[in-house]
mmCIF file of C-alpha atoms in Angstrom:
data_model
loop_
_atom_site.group_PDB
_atom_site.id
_atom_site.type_symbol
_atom_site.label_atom_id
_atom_site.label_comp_id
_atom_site.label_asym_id
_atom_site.label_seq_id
_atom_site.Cartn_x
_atom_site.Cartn_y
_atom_site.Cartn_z
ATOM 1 C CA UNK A 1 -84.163 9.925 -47.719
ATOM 2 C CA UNK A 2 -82.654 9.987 -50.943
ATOM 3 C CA UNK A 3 -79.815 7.834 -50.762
ATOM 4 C CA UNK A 4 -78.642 8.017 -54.684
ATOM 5 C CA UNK A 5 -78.412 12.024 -54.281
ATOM 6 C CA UNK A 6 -77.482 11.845 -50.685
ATOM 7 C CA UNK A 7 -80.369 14.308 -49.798
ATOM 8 C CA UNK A 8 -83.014 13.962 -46.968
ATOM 9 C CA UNK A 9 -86.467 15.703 -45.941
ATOM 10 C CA UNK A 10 -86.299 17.060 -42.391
ATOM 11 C CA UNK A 11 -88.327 18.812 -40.171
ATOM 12 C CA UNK A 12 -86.982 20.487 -36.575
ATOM 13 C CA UNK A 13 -88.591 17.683 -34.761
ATOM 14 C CA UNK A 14 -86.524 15.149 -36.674
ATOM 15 C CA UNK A 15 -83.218 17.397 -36.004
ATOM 16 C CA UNK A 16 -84.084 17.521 -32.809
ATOM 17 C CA UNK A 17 -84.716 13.598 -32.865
ATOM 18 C CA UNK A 18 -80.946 13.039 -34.256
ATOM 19 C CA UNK A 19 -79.015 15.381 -32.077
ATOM 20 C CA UNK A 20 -80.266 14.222 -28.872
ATOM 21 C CA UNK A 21 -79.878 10.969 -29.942
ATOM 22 C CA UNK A 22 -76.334 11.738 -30.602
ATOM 23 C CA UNK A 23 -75.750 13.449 -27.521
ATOM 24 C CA UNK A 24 -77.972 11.815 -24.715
ATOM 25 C CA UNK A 25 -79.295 8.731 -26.023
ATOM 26 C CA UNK A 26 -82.688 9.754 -25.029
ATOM 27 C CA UNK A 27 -85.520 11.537 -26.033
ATOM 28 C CA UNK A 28 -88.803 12.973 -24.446
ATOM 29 C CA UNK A 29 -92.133 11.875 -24.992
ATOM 30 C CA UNK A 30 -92.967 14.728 -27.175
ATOM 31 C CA UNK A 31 -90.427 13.371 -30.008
ATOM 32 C CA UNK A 32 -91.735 9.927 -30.319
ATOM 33 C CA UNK A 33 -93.971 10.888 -33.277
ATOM 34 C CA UNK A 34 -90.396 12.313 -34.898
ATOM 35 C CA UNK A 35 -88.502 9.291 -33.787
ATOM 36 C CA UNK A 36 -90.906 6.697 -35.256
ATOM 37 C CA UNK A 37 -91.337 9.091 -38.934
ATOM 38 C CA UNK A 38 -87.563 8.895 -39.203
ATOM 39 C CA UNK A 39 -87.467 5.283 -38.764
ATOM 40 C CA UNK A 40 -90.158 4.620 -41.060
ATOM 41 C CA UNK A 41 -87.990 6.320 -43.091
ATOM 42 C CA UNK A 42 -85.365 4.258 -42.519
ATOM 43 C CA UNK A 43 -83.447 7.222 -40.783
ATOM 44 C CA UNK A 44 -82.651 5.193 -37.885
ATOM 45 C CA UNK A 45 -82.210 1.739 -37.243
ATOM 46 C CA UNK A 46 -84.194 -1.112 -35.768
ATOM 47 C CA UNK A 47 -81.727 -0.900 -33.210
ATOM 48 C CA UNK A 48 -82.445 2.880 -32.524
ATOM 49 C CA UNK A 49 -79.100 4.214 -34.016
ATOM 50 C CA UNK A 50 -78.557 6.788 -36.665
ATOM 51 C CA UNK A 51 -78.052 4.893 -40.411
ATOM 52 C CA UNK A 52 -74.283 5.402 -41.122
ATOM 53 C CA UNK A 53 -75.382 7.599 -44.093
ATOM 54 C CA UNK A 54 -76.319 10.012 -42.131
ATOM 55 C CA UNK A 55 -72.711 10.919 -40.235
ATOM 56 C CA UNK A 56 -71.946 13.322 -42.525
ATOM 57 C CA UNK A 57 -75.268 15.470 -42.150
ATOM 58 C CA UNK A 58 -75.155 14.912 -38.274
ATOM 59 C CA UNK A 59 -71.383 15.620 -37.900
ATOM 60 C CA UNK A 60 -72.109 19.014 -38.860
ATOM 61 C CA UNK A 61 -75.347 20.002 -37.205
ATOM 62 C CA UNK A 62 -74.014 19.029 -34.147
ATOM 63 C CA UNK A 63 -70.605 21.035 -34.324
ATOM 64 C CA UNK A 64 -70.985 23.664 -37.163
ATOM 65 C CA UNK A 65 -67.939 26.327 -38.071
ATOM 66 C CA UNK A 66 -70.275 28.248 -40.695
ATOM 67 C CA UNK A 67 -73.963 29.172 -40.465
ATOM 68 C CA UNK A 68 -76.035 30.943 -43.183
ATOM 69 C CA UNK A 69 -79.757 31.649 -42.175
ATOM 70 C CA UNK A 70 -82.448 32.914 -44.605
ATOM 71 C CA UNK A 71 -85.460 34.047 -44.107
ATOM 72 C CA UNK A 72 -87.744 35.231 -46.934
ATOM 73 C CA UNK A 73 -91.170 36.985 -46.214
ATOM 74 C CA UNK A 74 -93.925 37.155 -48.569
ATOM 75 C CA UNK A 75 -97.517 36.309 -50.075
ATOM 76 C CA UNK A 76 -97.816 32.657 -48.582
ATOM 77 C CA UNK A 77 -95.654 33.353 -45.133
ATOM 78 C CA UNK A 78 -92.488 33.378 -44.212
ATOM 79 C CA UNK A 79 -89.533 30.328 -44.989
ATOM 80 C CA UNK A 80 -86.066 29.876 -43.756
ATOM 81 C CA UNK A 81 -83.429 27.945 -45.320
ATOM 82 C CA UNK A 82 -79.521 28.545 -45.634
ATOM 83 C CA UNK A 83 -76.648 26.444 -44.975
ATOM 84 C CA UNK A 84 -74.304 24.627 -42.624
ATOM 85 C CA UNK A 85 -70.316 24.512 -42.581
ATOM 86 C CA UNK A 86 -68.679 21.359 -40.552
ATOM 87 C CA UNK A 87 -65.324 20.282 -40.233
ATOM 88 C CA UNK A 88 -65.942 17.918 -43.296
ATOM 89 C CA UNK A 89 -69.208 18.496 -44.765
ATOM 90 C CA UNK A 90 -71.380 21.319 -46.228
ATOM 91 C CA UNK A 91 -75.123 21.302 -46.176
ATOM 92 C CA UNK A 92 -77.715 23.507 -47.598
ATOM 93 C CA UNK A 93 -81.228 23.450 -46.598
ATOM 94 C CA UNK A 94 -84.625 24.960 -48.590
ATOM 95 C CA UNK A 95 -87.880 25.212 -47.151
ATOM 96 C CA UNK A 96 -91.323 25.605 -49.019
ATOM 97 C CA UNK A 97 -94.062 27.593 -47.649
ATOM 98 C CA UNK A 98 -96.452 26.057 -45.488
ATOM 99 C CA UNK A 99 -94.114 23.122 -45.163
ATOM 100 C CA UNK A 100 -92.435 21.844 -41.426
ATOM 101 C CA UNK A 101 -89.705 19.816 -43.519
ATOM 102 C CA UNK A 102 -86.476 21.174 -45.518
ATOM 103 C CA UNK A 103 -84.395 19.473 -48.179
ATOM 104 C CA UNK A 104 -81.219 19.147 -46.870
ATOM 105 C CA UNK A 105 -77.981 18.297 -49.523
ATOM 106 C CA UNK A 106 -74.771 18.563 -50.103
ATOM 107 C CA UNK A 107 -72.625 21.341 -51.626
ATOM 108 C CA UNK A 108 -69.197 22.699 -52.225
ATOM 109 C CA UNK A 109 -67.536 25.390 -50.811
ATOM 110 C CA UNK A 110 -67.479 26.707 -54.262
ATOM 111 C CA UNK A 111 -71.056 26.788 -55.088
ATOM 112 C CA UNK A 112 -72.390 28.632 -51.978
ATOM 113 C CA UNK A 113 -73.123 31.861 -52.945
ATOM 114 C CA UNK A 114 -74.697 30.751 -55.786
ATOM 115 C CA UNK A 115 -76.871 28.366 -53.650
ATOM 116 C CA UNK A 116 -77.944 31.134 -51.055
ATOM 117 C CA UNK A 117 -78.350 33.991 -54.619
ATOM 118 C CA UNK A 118 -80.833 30.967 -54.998
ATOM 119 C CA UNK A 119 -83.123 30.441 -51.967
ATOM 120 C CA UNK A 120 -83.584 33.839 -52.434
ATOM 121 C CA UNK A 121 -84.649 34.042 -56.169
ATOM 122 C CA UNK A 122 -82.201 36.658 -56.969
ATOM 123 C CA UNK A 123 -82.163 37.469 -61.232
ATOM 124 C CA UNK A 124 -81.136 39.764 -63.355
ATOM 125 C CA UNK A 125 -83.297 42.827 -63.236
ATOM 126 C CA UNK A 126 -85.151 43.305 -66.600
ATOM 127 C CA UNK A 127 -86.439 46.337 -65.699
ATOM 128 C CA UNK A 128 -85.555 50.026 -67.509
ATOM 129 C CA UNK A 129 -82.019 51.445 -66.329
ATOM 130 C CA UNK A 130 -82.915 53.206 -63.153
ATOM 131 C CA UNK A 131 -81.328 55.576 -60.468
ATOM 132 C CA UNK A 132 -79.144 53.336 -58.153
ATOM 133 C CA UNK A 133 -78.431 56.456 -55.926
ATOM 134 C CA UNK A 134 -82.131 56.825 -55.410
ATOM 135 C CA UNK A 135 -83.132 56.298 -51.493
ATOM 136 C CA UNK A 136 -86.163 56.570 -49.181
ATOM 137 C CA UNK A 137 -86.393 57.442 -45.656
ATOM 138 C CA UNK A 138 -89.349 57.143 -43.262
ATOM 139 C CA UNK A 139 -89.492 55.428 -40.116
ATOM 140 C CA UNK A 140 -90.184 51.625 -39.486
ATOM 141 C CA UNK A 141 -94.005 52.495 -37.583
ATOM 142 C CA UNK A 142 -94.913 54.156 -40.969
ATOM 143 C CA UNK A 143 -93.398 51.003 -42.863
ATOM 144 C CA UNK A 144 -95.458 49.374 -40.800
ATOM 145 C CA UNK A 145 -98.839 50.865 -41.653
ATOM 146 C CA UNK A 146 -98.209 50.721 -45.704
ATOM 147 C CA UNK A 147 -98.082 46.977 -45.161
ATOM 148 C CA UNK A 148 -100.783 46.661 -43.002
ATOM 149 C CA UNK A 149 -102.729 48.496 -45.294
ATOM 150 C CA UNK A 150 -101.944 47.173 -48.546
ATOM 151 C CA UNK A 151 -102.236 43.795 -47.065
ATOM 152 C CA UNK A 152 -105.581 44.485 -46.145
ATOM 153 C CA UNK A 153 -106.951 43.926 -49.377
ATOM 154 C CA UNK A 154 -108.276 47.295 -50.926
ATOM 155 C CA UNK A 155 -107.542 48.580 -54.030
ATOM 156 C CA UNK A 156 -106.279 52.049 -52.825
ATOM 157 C CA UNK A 157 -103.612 53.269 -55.385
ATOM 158 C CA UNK A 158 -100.184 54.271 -53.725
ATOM 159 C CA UNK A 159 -100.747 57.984 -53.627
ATOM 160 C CA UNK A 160 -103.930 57.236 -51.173
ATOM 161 C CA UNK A 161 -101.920 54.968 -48.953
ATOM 162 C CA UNK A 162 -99.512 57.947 -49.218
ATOM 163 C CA UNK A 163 -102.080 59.990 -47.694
ATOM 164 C CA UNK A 164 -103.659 58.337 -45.739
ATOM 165 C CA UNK A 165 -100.817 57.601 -43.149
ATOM 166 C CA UNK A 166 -98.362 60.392 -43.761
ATOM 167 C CA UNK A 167 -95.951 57.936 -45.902
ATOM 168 C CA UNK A 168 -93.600 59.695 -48.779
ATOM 169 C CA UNK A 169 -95.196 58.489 -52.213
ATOM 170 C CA UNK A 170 -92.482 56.205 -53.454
ATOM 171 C CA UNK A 171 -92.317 54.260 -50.030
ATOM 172 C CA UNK A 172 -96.415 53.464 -51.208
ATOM 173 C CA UNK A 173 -95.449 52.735 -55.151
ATOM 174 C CA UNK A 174 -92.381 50.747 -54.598
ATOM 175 C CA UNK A 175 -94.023 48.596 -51.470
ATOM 176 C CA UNK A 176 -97.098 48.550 -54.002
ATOM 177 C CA UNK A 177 -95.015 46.187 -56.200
ATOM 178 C CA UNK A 178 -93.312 43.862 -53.364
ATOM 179 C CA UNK A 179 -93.027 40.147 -53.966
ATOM 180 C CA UNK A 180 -90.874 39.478 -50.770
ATOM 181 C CA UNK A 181 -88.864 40.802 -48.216
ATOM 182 C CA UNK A 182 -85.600 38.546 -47.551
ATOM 183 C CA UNK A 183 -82.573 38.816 -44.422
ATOM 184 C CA UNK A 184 -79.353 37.297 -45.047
ATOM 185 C CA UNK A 185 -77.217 36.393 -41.857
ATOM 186 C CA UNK A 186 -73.800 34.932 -41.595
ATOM 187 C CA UNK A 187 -72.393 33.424 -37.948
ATOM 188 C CA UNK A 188 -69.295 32.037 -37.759
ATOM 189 C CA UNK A 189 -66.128 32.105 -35.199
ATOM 190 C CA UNK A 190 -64.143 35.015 -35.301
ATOM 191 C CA UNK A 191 -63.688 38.475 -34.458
ATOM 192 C CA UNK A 192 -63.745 40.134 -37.676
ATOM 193 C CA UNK A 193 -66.765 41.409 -38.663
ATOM 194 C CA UNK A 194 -69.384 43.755 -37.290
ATOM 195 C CA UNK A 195 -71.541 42.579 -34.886
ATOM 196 C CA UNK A 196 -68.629 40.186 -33.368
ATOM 197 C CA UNK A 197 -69.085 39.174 -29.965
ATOM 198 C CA UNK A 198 -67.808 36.445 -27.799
ATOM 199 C CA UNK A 199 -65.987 35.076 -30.395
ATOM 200 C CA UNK A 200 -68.757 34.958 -32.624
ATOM 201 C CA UNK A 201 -69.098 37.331 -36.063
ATOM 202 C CA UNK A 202 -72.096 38.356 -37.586
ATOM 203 C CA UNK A 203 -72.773 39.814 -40.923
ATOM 204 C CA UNK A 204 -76.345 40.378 -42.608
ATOM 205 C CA UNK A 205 -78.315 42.485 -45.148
ATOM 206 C CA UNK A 206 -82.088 42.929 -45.579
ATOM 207 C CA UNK A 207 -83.685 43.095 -49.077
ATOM 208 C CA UNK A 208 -86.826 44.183 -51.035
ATOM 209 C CA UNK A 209 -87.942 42.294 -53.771
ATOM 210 C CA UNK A 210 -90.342 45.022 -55.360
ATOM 211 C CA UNK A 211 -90.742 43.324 -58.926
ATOM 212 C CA UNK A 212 -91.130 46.153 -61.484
ATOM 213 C CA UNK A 213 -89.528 48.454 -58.739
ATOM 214 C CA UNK A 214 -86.408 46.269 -58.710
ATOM 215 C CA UNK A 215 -84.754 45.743 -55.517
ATOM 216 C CA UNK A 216 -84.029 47.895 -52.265
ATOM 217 C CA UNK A 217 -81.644 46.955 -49.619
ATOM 218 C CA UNK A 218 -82.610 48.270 -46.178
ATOM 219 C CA UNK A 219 -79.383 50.219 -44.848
ATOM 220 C CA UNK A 220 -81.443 51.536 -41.751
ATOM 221 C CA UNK A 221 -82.394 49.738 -39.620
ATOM 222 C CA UNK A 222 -78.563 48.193 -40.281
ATOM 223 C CA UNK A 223 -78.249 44.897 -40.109
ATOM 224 C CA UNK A 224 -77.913 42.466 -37.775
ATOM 225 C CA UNK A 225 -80.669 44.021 -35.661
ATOM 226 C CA UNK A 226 -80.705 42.558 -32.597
ATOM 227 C CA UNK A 227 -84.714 41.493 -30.563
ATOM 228 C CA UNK A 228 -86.061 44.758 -29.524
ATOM 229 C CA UNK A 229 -83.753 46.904 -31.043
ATOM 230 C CA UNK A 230 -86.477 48.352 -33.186
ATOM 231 C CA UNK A 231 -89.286 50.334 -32.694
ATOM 232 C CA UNK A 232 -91.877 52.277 -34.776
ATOM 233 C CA UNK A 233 -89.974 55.165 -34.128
ATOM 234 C CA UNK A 234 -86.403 53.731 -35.635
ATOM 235 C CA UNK A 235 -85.181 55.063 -38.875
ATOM 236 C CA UNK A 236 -86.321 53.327 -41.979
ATOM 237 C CA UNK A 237 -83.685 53.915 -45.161
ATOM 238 C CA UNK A 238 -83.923 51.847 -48.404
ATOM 239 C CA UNK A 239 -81.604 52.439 -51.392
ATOM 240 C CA UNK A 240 -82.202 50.984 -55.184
ATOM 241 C CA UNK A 241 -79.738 48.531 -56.171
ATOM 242 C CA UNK A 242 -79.167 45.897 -58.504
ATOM 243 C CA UNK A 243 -79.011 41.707 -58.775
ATOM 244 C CA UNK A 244 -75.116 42.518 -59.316
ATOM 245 C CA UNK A 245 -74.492 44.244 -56.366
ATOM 246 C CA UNK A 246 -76.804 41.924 -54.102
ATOM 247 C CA UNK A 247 -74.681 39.529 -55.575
ATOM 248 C CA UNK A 248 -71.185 40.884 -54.186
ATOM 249 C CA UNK A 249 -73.064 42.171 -51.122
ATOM 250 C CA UNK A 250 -74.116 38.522 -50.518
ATOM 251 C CA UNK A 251 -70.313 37.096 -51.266
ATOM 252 C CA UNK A 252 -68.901 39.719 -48.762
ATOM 253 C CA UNK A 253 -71.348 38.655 -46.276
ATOM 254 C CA UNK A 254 -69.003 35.416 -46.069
ATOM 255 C CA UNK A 255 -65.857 34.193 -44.317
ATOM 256 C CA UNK A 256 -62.970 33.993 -46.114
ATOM 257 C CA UNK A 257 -62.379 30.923 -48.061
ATOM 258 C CA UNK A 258 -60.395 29.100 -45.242
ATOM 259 C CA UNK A 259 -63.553 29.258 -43.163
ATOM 260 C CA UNK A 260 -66.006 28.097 -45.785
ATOM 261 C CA UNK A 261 -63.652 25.190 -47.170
ATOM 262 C CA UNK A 262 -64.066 21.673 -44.943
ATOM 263 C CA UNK A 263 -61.218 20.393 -43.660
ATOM 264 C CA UNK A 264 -61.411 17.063 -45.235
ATOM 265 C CA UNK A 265 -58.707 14.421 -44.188
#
């Protein structure tokens, strides 16, 4: 715990640790290594109560009005990070690969978008001009089988991957440059967006990172896709577009402001 920049390291188990704390009192056995890191940490007290410091973080894990979830797939495995909306507080959250704990601070409402634009290293593309109308269809299983095969570790060139499992070329050259693939999701309460249901709205987007290739957002399969909703067989669409688009696409995937801002008072 940082206590001058009001951040903290956190694992799950430590969550875990603080909300059932909150809300039973009690833990099971399997949490006791948790329990005794965070009060090492001076987390929690000798008494076995949450440090007063740590209201504001709690207050909104426990009853959030705003969750952002990222996950970002690439060379060393897969992290998730995003952020969390309370009635008073806003959190964001970063995770390192390889790594069980996050960073958890504070933000503003205001500085959200470029916070998540962060976790997910988007930049300005430095690339030469290219076709933003350009798009790519295949099908997921054949998505599938480039990876598998480029991840394998030969030095095929894309036009033999190509081949070799009935893929169209620039599926091969563009997944040839990847340095991640990243989902965006949004949840909050409401009715208003696609994917709404039970009160809850959902909006996402999917994203390549190809590096020299620029970026491709995944239209089909469209986001959110929900478990077993895709197969080898679904419809795989990609389009070109640009840091400034991802960049509105990523703003729109929000709430309106009277969602995102805290109600402080």
């Amino acid at each position: 715990m940082d206590a001058a920049r009001r951040r903290l390291r956190l694992s799950d188990s430590h969550v875990s640790v603080l909300g059932l704390l909150v809300g039973e009192g009690r833990l099971p056995d399997e949490l006791d290594s948790a329990h005794d890191e965070l009060t090492a940490a001076g987390i929690i007290d000798d008494d076995g109560k949450i440090v007063a410091e740590l209201y504001p973080l709690v207050a909104t894990l426990m009853e959030p009005r705003v969750i952002a979830q990222v996950e970002m797939s690439g060379p060393r495995g897969t992290v998730r990070s995003g952020a969390v909306i309370g009635d008073e507080f806003l959190f964001t959250h970063e995770n390192w690969p390889g790594d069980t704990e996050s960073e958890y601070v504070p933000a503003e409402p205001e500085t959200l978008v470029w916070g998540l634009a962060r976790m997910v290293d988007l930049h300005r593309d430095f690339t030469a001009e290219a076709d933003l109308a350009e798009e790519i269809v295949s099908t997921m299983g054949v998505l599938d089988e480039v990876v598998e095969r480029m991840e394998a570790g030969g030095s095929e060139e894309p036009a033999a991957v190509a081949e070799a499992v009935g893929a169209p070329l620039r599926l091969a050259e563009v997944l040839a440059q990847l340095n991640c693939m990243w989902r965006m999701t949004v949840v909050w309460q409401g009715a208003t967006a696609p994917g709404s249901e039970e009160g809850l709205a959902v909006s996402a987007l999917a994203v390549w990172d190809c590096g020299l290739e620029g970026y491709w957002l995944r239209e089909l399969p469209a986001e959110p896709v929900a478990e077993g909703q895709v197969d080898a067989d679904s419809a795989l669409r990609v389009r070109r577009t640009s840091y400034r688009q991802l960049w509105q696409l990523i703003t729109d995937l929000l709430p309106d402001g009277d969602q995102l801002r805290p109600v402080r008072g």
